[in-house]
XYZ file of C-alpha atoms in Angstrom:
576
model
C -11.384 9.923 -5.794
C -9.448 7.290 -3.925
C -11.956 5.176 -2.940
C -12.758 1.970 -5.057
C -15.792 0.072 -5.385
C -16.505 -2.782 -3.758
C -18.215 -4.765 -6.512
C -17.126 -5.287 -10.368
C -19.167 -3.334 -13.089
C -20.320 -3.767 -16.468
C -18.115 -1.233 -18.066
C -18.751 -0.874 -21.524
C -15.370 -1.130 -22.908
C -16.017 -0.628 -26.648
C -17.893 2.612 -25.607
C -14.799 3.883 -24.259
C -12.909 2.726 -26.856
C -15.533 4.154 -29.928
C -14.853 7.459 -27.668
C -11.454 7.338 -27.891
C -11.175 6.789 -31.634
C -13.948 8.535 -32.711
C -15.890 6.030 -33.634
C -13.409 3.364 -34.428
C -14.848 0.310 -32.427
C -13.376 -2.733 -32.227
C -15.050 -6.081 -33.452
C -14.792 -9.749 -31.530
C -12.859 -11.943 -33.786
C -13.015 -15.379 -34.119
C -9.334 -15.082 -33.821
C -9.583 -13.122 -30.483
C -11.643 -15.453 -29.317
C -9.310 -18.066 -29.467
C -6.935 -15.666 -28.166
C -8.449 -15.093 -24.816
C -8.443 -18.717 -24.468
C -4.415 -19.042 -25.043
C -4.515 -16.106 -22.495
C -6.434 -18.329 -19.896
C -4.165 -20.848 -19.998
C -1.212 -18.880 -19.969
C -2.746 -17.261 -17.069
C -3.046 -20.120 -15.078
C 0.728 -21.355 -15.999
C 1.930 -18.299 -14.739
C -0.090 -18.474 -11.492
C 1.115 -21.773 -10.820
C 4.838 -20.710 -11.501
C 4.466 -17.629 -8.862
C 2.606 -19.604 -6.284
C 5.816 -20.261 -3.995
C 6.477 -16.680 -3.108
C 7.666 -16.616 0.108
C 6.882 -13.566 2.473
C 8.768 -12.492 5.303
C 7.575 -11.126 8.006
C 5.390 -8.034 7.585
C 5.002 -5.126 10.828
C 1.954 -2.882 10.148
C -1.596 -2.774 7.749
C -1.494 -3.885 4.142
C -2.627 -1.835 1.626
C -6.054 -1.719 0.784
C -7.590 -0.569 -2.311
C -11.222 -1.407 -1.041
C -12.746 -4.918 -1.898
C -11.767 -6.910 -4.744
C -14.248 -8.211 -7.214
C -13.682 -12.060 -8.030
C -10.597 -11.998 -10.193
C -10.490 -12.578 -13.952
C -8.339 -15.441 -14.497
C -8.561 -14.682 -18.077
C -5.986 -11.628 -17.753
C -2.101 -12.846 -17.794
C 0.790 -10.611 -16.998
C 2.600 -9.335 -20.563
C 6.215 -10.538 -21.350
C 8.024 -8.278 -19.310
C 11.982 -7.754 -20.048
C 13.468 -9.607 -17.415
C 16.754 -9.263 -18.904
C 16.489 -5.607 -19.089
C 15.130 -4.861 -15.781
C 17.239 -2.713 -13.461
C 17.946 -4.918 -10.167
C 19.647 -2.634 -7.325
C 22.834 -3.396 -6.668
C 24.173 -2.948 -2.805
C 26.471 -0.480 -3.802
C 23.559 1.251 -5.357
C 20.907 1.079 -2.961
C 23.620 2.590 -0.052
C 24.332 5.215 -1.971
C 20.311 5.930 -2.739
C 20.260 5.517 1.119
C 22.460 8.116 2.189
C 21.394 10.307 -0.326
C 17.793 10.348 0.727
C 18.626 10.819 4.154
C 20.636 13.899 3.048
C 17.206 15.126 1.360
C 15.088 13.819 4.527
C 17.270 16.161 6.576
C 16.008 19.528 4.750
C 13.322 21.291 6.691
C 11.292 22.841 3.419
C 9.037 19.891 2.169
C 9.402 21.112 -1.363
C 12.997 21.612 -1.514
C 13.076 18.609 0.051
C 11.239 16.718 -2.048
C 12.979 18.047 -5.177
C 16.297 17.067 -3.669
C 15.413 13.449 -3.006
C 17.300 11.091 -5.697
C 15.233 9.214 -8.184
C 15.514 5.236 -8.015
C 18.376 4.262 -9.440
C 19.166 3.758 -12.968
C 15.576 5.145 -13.635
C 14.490 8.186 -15.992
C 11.098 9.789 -14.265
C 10.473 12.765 -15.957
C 11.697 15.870 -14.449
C 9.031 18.099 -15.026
C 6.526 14.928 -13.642
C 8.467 15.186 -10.392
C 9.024 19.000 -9.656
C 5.024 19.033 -10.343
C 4.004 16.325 -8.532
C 5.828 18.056 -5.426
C 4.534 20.640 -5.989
C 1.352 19.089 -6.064
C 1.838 17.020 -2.412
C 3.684 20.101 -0.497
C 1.878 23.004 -1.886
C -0.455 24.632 1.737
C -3.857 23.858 0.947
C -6.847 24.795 3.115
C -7.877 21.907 4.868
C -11.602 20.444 6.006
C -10.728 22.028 9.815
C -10.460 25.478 7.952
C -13.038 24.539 5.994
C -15.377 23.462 9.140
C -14.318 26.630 11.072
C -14.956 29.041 8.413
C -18.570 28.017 7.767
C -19.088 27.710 11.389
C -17.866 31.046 11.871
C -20.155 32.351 9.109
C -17.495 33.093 6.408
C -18.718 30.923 3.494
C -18.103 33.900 1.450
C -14.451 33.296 2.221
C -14.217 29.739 1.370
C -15.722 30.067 -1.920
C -13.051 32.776 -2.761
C -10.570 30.048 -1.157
C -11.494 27.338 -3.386
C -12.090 30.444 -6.189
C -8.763 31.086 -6.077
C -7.949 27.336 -6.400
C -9.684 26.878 -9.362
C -8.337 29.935 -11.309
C -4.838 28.254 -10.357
C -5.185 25.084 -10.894
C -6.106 26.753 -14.578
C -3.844 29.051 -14.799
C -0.487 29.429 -12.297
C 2.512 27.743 -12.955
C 3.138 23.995 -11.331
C -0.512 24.666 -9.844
C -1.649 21.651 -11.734
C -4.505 19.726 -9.836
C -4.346 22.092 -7.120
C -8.532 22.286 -6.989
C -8.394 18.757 -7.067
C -5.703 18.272 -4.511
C -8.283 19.927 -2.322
C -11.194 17.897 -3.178
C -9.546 14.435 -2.943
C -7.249 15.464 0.866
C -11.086 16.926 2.445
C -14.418 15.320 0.659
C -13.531 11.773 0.086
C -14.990 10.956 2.965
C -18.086 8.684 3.957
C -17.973 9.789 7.691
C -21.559 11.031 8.488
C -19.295 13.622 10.902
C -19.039 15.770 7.854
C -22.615 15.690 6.477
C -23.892 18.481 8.682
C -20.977 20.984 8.030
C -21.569 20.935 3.754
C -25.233 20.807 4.192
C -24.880 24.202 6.339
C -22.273 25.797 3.533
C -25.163 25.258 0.841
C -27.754 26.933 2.987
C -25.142 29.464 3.921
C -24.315 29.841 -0.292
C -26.869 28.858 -2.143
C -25.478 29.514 -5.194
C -21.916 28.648 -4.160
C -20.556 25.547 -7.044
C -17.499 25.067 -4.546
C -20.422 23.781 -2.015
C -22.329 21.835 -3.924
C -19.580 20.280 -5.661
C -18.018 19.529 -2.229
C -21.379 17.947 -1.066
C -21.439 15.584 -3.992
C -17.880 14.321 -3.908
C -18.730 13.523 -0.674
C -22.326 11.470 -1.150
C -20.428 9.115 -3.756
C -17.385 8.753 -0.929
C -20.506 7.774 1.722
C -22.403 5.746 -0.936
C -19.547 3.780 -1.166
C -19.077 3.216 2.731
C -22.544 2.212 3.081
C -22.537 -0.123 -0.012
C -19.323 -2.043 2.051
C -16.555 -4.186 1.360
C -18.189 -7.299 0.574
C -18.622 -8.947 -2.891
C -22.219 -8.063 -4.597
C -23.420 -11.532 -4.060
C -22.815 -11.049 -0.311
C -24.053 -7.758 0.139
C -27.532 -7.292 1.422
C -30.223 -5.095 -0.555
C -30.426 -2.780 2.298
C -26.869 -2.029 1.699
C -27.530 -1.621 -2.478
C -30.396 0.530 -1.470
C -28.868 2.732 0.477
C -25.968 3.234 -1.954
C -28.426 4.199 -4.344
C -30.297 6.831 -2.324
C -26.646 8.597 -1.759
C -25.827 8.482 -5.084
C -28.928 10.311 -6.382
C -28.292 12.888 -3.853
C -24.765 13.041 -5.329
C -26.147 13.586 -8.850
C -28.285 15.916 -7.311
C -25.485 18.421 -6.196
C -23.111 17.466 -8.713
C -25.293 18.669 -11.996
C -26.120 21.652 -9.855
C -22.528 22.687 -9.313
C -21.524 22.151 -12.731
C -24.595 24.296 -14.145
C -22.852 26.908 -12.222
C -19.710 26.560 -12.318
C -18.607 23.775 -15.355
C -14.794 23.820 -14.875
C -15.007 22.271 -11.728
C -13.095 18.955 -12.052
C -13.323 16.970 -9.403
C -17.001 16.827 -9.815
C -16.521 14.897 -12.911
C -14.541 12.469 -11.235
C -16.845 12.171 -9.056
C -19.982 11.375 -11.837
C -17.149 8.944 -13.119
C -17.017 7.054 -9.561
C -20.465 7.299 -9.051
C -21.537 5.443 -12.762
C -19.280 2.987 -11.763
C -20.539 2.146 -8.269
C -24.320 1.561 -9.540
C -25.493 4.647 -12.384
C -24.340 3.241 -15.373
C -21.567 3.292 -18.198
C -23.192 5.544 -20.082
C -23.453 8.168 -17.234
C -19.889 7.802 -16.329
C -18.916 8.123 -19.965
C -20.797 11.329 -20.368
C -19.433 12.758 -17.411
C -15.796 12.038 -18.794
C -16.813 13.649 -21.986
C -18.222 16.428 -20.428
C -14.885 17.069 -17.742
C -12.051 16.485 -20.818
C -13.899 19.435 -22.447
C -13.244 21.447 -19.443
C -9.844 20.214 -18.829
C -8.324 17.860 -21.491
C -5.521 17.136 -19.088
C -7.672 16.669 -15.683
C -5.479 14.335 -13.598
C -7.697 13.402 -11.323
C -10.787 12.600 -14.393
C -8.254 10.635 -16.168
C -7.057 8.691 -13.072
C -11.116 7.791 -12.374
C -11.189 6.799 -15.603
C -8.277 4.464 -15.931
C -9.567 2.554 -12.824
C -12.650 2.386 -14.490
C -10.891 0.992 -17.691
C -9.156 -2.253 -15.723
C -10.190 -5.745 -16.779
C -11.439 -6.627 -12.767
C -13.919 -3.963 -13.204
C -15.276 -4.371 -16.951
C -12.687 -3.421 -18.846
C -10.022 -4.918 -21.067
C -5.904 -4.154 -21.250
C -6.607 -2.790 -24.526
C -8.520 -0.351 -23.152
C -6.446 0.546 -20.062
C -3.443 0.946 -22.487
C -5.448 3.231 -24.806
C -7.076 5.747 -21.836
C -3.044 5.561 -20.272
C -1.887 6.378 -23.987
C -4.237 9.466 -23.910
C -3.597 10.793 -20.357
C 0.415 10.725 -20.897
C 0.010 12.407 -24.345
C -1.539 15.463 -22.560
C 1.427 15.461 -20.023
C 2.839 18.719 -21.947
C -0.280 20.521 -20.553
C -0.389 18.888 -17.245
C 3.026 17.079 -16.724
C 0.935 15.058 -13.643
C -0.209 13.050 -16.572
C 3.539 11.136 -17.173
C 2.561 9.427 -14.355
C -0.042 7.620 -16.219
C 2.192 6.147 -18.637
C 3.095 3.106 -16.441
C -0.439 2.611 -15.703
C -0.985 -0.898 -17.668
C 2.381 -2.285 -17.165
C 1.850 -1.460 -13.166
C -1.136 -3.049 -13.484
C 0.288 -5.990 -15.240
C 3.062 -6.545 -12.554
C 0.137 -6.541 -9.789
C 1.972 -3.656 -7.983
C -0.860 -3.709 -5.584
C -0.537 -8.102 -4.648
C -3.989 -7.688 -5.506
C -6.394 -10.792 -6.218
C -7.040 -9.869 -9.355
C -6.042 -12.836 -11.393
C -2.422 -12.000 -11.728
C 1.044 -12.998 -10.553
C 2.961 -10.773 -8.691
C 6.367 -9.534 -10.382
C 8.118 -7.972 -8.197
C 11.722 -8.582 -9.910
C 9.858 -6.083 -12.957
C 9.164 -3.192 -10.622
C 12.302 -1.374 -11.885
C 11.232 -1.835 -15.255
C 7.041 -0.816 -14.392
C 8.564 1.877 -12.641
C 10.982 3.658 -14.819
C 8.646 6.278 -15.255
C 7.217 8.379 -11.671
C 4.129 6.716 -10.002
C 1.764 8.366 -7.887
C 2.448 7.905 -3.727
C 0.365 5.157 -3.549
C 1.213 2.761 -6.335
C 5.049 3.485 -4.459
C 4.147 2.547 -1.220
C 1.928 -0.632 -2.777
C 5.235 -1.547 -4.935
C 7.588 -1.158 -1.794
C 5.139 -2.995 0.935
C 5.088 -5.907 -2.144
C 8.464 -6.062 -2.423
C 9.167 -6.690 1.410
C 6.347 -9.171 1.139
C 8.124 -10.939 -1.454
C 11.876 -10.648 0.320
C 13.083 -8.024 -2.250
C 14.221 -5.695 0.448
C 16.025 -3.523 -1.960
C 12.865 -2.758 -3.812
C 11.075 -2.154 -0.757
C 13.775 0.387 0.683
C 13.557 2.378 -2.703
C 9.968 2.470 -2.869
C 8.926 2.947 0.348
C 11.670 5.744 0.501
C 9.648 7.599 -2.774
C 6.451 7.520 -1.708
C 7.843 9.049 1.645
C 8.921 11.383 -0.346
C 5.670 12.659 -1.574
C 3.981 11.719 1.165
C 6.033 11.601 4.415
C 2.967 11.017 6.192
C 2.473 7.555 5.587
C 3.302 6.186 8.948
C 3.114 2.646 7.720
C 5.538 2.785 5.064
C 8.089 4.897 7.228
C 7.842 1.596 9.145
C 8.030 -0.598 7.242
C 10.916 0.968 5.509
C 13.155 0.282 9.091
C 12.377 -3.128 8.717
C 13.299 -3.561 4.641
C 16.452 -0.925 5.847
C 17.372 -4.318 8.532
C 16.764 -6.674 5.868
C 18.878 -4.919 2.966
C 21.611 -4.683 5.364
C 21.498 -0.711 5.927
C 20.981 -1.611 9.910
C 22.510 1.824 10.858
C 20.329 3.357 9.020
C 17.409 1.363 9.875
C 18.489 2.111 14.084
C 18.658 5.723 13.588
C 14.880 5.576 11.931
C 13.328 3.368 14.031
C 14.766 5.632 17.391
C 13.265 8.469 15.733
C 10.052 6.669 15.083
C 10.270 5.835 19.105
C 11.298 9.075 19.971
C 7.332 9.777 19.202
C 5.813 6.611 21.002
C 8.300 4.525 23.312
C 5.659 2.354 24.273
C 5.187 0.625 20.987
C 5.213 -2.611 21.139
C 6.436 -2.897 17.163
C 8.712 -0.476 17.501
C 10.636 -2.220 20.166
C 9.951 -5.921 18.057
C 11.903 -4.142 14.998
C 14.959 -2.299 17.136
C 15.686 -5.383 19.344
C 15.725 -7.237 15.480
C 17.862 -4.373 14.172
C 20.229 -4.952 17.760
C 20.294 -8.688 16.634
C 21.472 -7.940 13.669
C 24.372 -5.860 14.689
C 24.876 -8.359 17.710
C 24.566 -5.783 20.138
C 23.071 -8.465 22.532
C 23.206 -6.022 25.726
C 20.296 -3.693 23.621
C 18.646 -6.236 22.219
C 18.299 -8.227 25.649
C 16.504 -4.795 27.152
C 14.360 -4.678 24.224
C 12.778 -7.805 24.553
C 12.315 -7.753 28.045
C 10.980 -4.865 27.631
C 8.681 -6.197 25.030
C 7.580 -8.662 27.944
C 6.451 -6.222 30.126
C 4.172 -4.802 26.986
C 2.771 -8.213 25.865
C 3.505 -10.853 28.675
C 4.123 -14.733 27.169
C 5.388 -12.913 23.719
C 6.268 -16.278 21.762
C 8.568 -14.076 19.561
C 10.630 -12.354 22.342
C 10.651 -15.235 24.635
C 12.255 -17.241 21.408
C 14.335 -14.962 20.757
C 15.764 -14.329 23.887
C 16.324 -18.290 24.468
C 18.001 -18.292 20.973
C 20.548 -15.383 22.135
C 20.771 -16.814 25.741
C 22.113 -20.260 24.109
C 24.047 -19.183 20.617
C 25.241 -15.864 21.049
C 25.842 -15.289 24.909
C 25.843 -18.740 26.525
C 24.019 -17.678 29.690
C 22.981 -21.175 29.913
C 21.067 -20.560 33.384
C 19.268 -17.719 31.490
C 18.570 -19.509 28.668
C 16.725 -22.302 30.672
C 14.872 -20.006 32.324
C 13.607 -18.545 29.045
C 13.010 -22.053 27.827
C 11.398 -23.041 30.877
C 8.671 -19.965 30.535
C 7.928 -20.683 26.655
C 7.130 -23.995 28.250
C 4.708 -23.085 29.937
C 2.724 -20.011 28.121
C 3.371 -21.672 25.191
C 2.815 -25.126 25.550
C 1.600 -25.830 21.766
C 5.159 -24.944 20.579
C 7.763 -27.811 21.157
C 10.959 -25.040 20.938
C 10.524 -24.759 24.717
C 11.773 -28.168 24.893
C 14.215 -27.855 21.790
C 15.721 -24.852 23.537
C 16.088 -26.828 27.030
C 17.479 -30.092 25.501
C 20.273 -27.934 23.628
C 21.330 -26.522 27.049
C 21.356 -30.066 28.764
C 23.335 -31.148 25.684
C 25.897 -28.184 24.612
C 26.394 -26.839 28.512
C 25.916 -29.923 29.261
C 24.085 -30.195 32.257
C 21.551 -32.978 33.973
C 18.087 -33.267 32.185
C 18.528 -33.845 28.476
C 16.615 -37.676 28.841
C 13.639 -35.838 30.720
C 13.322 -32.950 28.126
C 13.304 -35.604 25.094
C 11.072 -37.819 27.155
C 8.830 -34.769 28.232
C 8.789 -33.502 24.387
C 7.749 -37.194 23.266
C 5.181 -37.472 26.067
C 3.812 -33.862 25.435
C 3.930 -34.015 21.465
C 3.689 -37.531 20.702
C 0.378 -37.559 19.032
C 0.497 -34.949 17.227
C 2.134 -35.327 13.114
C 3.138 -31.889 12.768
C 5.775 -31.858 15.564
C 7.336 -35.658 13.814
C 10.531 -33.862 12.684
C 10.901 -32.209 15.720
C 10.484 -35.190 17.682
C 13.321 -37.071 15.712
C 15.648 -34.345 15.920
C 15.391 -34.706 19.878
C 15.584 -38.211 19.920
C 18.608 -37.848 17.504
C 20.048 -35.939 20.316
C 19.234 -38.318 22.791
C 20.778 -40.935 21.087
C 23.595 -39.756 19.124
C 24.419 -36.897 21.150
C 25.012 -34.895 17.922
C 24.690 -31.429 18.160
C 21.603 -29.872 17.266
C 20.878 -27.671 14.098
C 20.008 -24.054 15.873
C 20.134 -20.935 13.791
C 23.856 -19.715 14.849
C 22.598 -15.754 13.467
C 21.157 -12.489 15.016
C 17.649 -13.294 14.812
C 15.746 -16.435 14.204
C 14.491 -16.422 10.262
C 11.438 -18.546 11.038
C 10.107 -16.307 13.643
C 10.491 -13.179 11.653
């Protein structure tokens, strides 16, 4: 599943952990007890140290792992290796860049994926990778084919379909998770749109596991919808109830598909998911017992289970470290499972910028990363790392989990704009005209090339993008800033300029750099009006404290007739 719950459980860790060890629970200390204190305060040390993290501008959604349960401030990030961490160098990340463009280039997904170039100075496992694209580019049948099938009357067919996915995902070379694959791309989903088409493939096979299975998977993904995003003390009973109904349905199907067919995976996962959303530890426990018996190196059990292992839903780091211990020592069976090895340390780091009660690191992610991640915790790691003004992180990161999942419109975007930032602004134009060779209407898209033509000081492009921009979203505070800022530093079309200051005037009347923009004209041109501008800015902003540096600076101006402190680059940092 890749849904998360929306409110914290009470996971019973030393359950987990008496499973693991066969009996070998663990006992609270006096001396863990103090302990856990020590780790609250270091906690809160290290929050306060991170707090000054300043993001940069940030073009699309953020990821979302569902809502967060109130964080436990009692978790604190591990010592990490600073010294030891692998920054990119320039030299380094152009070279990853123009090698993953030469991969991007090849038409066959999985030959392109196995040609892509690992981040630098890391050692993912080989075998981990060639699986896990085999894993993202292998065809699958999809819920369309699914849909159309059992419309069509051919349930018969579908079940050999997903048959023949089981006996490979068991059996076939580099098929590993290939059942699952299925499950996860077509039934996680809450949409009532999809209710009517599984109830009619159980009526249609009524003794089909494949159906049942796929009807359960899907009740926990809608119990979770209609529980919502809110925290448990904000969420209405209607909303519990109604989770609850949908989950016994999903038990329901669920123990029915495994009576007849057991070595169905995903519908373990599933009882995992669904124990932790409101039926209990012990059911989600049993279910995990039950599916590693199957399949002692299930991916997608093992990945339920280490989310239901995390201290912000129950759990402990101990016990995260000891399920991620297990899961990677089964990655001889199932070499999907090295991926798992990084779990606690990526959780640690706070890949995600989650508010989970942890500082961010993303000067570590080389280090949390030296083994391969799944698609998402690479995209999370890469969007983080632009957040944080690590552009060279975010280029490499964003670029892998493209690479496994080149369908992740966001990060392809975001990836032009960490490209601009790093530096690689040829690269970043030839992306972005691709991305607009799809949608030239875009008002982002044009926001990040005429940034990109700023950059490279190709004024002439960038002056068509943002008027252009204008025409999409009229009174733009960005592009009307930005044009002003070109009109005055780069080009010195002073009559332009004024213009352009003259119009942020007046749609944007809360923002003083209207006047800014026209008193630098009056002063560096010079022309006639620099006393009225000042005078105007005073009159216009006088009362309000925010704008008191500002308001100094012109009267400095006024004054002194000094010359005034514009930004003399491409683009204006403070309105990116």
């Amino acid at each position: 599943m890749v849904t998360y719950p929306s409110a914290p459980i009470a996971f019973a860790g030393e359950k987990c952990l008496i499973w693991i060890n066969q009996g070998k629970g663990a006992i609270m200390t006096t001396r863990v007890k103090w302990l856990l204190v020590c780790f609250a305060v270091l906690c809160l040390t290290a929050l306060y140290s991170f707090r000054d993290f300043a993001p940069v501008r940030v073009i699309g959604t953020k990821l979302s792992l569902g809502a967060q349960p109130e964080p436990l401030m009692v978790q604190v990030a591990r010592d990490f290796p600073s010294s030891t961490a692998h920054i990119f160098s320039d030299a380094e990340l152009r070279t990853f860049v123009v090698a993953a463009s030469k991969a991007e280039a090849i038409d066959d997904p999985l030959q392109r994926c196995l040609a892509y170039p690992d981040p630098p100075g890391s050692h993912w496992t080989h075998a981990a990778v060639v699986a896990y694209c085999q894993y993202r580019t292998a065809p699958y049948i999809t819920f369309d084919q699914v849909k159309a099938l059992i419309e069509q009357g051919k349930s018969a067919e579908l079940d050999r379909e997903m048959a023949d996915a089981l006996k490979a995902q068991y059996t076939a070379p580099y098929a590993y998770g290939r059942l699952e694959r299925i499950f996860a791309a077509d039934f996680d989903n809450g949409s009532l749109d999809i209710r009517p088409i599984l109830d009619a493939w159980k009526r249609n096979s009524p003794n089909s596991a494949f159906a049942y299975a796929a009807s359960g998977y899907a009740y926990v993904a809608m119990a979770h919808d209609a529980r919502g995003g809110d925290y448990i003390n904000r969420t209405s009973q209607d909303k519990v109830d109604a989770m609850g109904r949908l989950l016994q349905r999903a038990d329901t199907d669920l123990q029915k598909a495994i009576s007849i067919e057991p070595r169905i995976t995903p519908v373990y996962a599933a009882m995992i998911h669904a124990g932790g959303l409101e039926l209990g530890n012990d059911y989600a426990v049993n279910a995990a017992q039950q599916g590693l018996r199957q399949d002692p190196g299930s991916w997608i059990i093992y990945r339920e289970l280490l989310w239901l292992s995390t201290p912000q839903w129950g759990g402990s780091l101990a016990l995260l470290h000891r399920i991620s211990a297990d899961a990677a020592a089964h990655s001889a069976t199932n070499p999907l499972l090295a991926m798992e090895k990084n779990t606690t340390l990526v959780y640690e780091a706070n890949v995600g910028n989650c508010d989970c009660g942890l500082p961010t690191l993303p000067y570590e992610f080389p280090y949390v990363l030296d083994e391969l991640a799944s698609s998402t915790v690479l995209a999370a790691a890469g969007r983080t790392g632009w957040q944080q003004n690590m552009p060279s992180i975010a280029v490499v990161y964003l670029s892998e989990a493209l690479r496994f999942a080149p369908g992740m419109a966001d990060a392809r975007f975001q990836r032009v704009g960490a490209l601009a930032d790093a530096g690689v602004t040829d690269t970043a134009l030839r992306q972005i005209n691709q991305l607009m060779a799809v949608d030239s209407r875009n008002y982002d898209d044009y926001q990040q090339r005429a940034y990109i033509y700023l950059l490279q000081h190709d004024y002439a492009n960038a002056e068509k993008d943002l008027d252009t921009m204008l025409t999409l979203k009229p009174a733009d505070r960005w592009s009307l800033e930005q044009l002003a800022s070109m009109y005055i530093n780069q080009t010195h079309q002073w009559d332009k300029g004024w213009d352009v200051a003259g119009q942020l005037m007046q749609d944007v009347p809360d923002d003083p750099e209207g006047w800014v923009f026209r008193a630098t004209i009056a002063q560096q041109q010079p022309r006639d009006g620099l006393a009225e501008t000042v005078n105007d800015a005073i009159a216009h902003f006088g009362n309000d404290p925010r704008q008191r540096g500002v308001l100094a600076r012109l009267k400095r101006m006024l004054t002194t007739g000094a010359k005034p402190t514009v930004s003399s680059g491409g683009a204006s940092s403070a309105t990116r």
